[in-house]
Short mmCIF file of C-alpha atoms in Angstrom, two decimals:
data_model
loop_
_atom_site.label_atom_id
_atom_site.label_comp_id
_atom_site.label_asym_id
_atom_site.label_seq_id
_atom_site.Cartn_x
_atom_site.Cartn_y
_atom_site.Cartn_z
CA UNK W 874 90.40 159.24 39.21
CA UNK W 875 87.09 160.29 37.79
CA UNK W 876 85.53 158.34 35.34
CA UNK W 877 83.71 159.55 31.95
CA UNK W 878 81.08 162.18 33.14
CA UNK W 879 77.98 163.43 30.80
CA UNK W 880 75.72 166.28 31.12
CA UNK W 881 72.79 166.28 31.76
CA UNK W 882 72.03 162.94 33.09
CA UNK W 883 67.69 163.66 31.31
CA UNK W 884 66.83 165.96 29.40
CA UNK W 885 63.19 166.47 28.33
CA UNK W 886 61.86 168.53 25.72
CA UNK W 887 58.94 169.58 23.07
CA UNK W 888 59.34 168.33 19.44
CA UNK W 889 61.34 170.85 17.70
CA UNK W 890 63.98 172.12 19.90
CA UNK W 891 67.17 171.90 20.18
CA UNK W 892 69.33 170.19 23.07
CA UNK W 893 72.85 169.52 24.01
CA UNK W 894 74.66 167.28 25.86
CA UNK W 895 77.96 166.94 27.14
CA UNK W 896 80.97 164.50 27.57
CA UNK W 897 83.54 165.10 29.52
CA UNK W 898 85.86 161.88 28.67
CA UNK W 899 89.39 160.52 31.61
CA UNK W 900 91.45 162.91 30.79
CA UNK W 901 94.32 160.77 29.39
CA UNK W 902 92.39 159.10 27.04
CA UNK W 903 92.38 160.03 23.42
CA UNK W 904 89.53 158.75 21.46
CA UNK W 905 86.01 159.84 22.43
CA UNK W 906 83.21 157.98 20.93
CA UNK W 907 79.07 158.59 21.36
CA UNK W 908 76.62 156.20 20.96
CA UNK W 909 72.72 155.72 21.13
CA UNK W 910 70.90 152.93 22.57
CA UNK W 911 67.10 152.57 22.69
CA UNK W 912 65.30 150.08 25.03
CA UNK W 913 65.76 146.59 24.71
CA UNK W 914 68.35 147.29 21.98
CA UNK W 915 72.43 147.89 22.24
CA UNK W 916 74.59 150.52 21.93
CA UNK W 917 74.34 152.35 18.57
CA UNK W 918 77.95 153.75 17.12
CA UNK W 919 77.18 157.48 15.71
CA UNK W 920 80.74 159.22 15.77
CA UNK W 921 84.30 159.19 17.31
CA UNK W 922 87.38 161.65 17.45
CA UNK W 923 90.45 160.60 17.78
CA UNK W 924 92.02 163.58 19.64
CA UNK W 925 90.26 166.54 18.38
CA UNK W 926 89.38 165.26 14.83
CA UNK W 927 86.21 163.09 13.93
CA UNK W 928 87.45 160.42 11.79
CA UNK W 929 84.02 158.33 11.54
CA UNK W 930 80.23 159.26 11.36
CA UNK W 931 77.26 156.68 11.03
CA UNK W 932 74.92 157.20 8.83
CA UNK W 933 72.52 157.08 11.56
CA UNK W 934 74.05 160.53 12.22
CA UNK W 935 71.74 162.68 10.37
CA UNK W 936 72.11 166.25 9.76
CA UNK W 937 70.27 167.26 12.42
CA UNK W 938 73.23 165.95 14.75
CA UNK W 939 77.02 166.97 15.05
CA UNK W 940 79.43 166.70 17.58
CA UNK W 941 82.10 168.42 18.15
CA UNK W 942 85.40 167.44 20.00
CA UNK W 943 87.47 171.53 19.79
CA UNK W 944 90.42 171.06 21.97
CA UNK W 945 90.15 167.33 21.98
CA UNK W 946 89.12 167.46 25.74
CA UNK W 947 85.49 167.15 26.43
CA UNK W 948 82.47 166.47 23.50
CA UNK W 949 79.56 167.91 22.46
CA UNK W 950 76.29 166.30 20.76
CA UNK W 951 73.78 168.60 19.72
CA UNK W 952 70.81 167.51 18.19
CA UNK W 953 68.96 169.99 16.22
CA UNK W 954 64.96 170.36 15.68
CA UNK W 955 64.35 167.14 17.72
CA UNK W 956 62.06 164.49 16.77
CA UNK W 957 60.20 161.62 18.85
CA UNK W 958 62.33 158.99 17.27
CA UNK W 959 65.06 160.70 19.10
CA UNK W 960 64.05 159.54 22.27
CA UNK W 961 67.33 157.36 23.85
CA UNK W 962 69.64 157.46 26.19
CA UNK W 963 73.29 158.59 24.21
CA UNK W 964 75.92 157.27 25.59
CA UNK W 965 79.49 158.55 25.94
CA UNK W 966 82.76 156.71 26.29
CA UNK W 967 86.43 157.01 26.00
CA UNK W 968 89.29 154.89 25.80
CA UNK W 969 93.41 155.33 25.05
CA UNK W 970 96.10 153.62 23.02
CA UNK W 971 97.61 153.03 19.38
CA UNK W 972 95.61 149.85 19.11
CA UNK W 973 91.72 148.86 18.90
CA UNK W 974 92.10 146.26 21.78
CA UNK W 975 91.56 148.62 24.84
CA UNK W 976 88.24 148.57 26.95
CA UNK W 977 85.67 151.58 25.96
CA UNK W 978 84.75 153.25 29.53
CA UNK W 979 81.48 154.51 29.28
CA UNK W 980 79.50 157.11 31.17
CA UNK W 981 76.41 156.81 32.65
CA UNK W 982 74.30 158.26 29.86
CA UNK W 983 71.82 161.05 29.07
CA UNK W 984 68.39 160.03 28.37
CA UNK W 985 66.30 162.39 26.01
CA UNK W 986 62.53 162.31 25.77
CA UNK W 987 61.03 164.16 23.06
CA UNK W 988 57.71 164.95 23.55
CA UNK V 436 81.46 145.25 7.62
CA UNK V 437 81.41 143.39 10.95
CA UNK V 438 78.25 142.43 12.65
CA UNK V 439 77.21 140.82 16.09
CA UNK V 440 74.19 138.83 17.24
CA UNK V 441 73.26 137.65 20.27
CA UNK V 442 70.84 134.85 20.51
CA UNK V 443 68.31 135.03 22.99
CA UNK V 444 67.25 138.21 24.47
CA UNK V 445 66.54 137.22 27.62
CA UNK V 446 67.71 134.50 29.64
CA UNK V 447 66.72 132.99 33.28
CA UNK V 448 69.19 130.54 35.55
CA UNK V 449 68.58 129.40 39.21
CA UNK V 450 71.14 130.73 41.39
CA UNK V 451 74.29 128.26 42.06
CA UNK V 452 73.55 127.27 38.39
CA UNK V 453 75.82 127.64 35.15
CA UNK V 454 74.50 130.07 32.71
CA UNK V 455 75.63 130.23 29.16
CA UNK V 456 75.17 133.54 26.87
CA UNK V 457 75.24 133.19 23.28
CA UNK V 458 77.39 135.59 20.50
CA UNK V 459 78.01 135.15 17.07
CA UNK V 460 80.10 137.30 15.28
CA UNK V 461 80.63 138.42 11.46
CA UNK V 462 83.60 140.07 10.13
CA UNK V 463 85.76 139.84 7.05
CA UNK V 464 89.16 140.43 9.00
CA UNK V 465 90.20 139.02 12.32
CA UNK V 466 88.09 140.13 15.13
CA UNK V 467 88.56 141.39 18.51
CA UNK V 468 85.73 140.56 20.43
CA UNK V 469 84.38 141.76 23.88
CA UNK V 470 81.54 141.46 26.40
CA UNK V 471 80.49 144.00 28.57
CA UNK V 472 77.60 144.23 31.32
CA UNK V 473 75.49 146.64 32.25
CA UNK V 474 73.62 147.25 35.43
CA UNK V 475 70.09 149.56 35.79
CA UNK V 476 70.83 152.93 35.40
CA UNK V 477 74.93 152.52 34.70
CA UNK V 478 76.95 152.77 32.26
CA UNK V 479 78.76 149.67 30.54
CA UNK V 480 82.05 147.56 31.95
CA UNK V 481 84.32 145.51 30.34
CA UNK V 482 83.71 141.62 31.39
CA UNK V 483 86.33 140.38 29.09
CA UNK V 484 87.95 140.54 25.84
CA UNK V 485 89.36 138.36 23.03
CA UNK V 486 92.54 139.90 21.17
CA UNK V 487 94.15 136.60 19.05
CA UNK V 488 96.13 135.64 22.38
CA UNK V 489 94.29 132.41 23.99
CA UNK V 490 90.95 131.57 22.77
CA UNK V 491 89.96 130.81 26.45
CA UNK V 492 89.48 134.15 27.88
CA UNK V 493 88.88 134.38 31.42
CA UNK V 494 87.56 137.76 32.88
CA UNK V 495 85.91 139.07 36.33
CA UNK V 496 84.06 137.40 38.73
CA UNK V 497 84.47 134.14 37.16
CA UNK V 498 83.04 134.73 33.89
CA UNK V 499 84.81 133.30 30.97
CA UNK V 500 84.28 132.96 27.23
CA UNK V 501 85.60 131.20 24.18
CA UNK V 502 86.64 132.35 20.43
CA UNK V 503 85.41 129.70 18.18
CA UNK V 504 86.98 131.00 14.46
CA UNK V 505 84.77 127.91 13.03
CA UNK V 506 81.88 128.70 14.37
CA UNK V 507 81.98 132.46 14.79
CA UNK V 508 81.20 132.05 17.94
CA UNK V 509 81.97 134.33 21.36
CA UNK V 510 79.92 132.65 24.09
CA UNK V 511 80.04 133.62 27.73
CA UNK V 512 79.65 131.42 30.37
CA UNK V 513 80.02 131.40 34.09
CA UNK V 514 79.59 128.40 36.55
CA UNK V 515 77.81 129.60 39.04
CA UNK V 516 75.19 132.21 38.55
CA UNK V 517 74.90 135.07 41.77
CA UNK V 518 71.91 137.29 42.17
CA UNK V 519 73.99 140.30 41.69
CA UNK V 520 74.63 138.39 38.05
CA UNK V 521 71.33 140.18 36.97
CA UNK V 522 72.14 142.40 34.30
CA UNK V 523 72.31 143.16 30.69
CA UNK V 524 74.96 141.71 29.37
CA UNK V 525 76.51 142.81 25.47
CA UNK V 526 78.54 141.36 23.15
CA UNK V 527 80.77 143.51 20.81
CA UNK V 528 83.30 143.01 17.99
CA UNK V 529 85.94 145.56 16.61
CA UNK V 530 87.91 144.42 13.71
CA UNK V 531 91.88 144.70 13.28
CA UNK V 532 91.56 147.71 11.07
CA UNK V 533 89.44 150.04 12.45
CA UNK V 534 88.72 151.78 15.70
CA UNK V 535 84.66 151.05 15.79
CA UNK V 536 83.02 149.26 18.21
CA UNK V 537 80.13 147.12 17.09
CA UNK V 538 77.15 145.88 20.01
CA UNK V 539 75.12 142.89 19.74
CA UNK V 540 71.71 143.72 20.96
CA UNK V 541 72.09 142.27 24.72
CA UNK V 542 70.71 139.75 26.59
CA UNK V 543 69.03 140.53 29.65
CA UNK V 544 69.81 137.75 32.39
CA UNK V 545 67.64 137.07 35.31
CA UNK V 546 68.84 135.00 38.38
CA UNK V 547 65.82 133.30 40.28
CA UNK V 548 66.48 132.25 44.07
#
């Protein structure tokens, strides 16, 4: 059984450009969510799908982001015209069930620097 | 909305010694609350959670915490600190009618030989 998997594991890149990373989530599991966390700070919610559908964006979710769940398999996050402040490591995980109760599994991260 | 804060961002114990972590939770509708710990350069695992079965909540390793409804409280304690104990450790809160998680801001524990 492979865990939740994300793509690339860094990623740097000039102010201004675009990058994308990817989430492939267990394959059983349902809900997808992404999440931001600088250093010295937790995770930061930003979005989750429940199957292919997002049903909940933060407002820290500007519109330079979106993400994209299309066959409600693996994710995308792209972040568009990228700024310092969006230096972080964004986090993936998944998780399963009808209820809220279950365990998130999370990958192991992609780190951006934005130069 | 719900919020969680964890007091004490970092926090050093001998090894062999009991360490306590500190979480306080805010939400308008029954909580579920978890903690999960982090290692350098992974990604988070589930330590234990609290789901309105027994307020003593034992998890992994021997770590185990207790729901407090009076004093909003989620602490996580464990007897007998390791050195592999090192770690981030975050506390988290989803409430009964939604599906988002919610992370404290961690707590960074160090284990001294």
């Amino acid at each position: 059984d492979t865990g939740v998997s994300q793509d690339p594991r860094h990623k740097i890149t000039k102010r201004g450009q675009n990058v994308t990373f990817r989430c492939d989530p267990i394959s059983e599991h349902n809900r997808l969510y992404w999440y931001r966390q600088t250093l010295g700070q937790g995770p930061e919610f930003l979005t989750y799908f429940q199957n292919e559908a997002q049903l909940e964006k933060s407002r820290l979710l500007s519109d330079r982001f979106s993400a994209e769940r299309p066959k409600g398999s693996f994710s995308t996050l792209e972040i568009q015209r990228t700024e310092q402040g969006d230096s972080a490591m964004y986090l993936c995980a998944s998780t399963t069930g009808e209820t809220n109760t279950g365990e998130l599994f999370f990958g192991e991260g992609s780190r951006l620097t934005v130069l | 909305a719900q919020s969680v804060t964890q007091l004490g961002s970092h926090v050093s114990v001998s090894e062999g010694a009991l360490f306590l972590l500190r979480c306080n939770y805010s939400s308008s509708v029954p909580p579920y609350l978890f903690w999960y710990v982090q290692y350098p350069n992974q990604g988070l695992q589930l330590l234990l959670k609290y789901t309105s079965a027994a307020t003593l909540v034992k998890g992994i390793n021997g770590f185990e915490a207790e729901f407090k409804k009076s004093e909003t409280s989620f602490h996580l304690t464990k007897p007998s600190a390791h050195m592999s104990d090192a770690a981030e450790y975050f506390c988290a809160v989803t409430h009964t009618g939604g599906f988002k998680t919610i992370f404290g801001a961690g707590t960074r524990l160090f284990v001294k030989a």
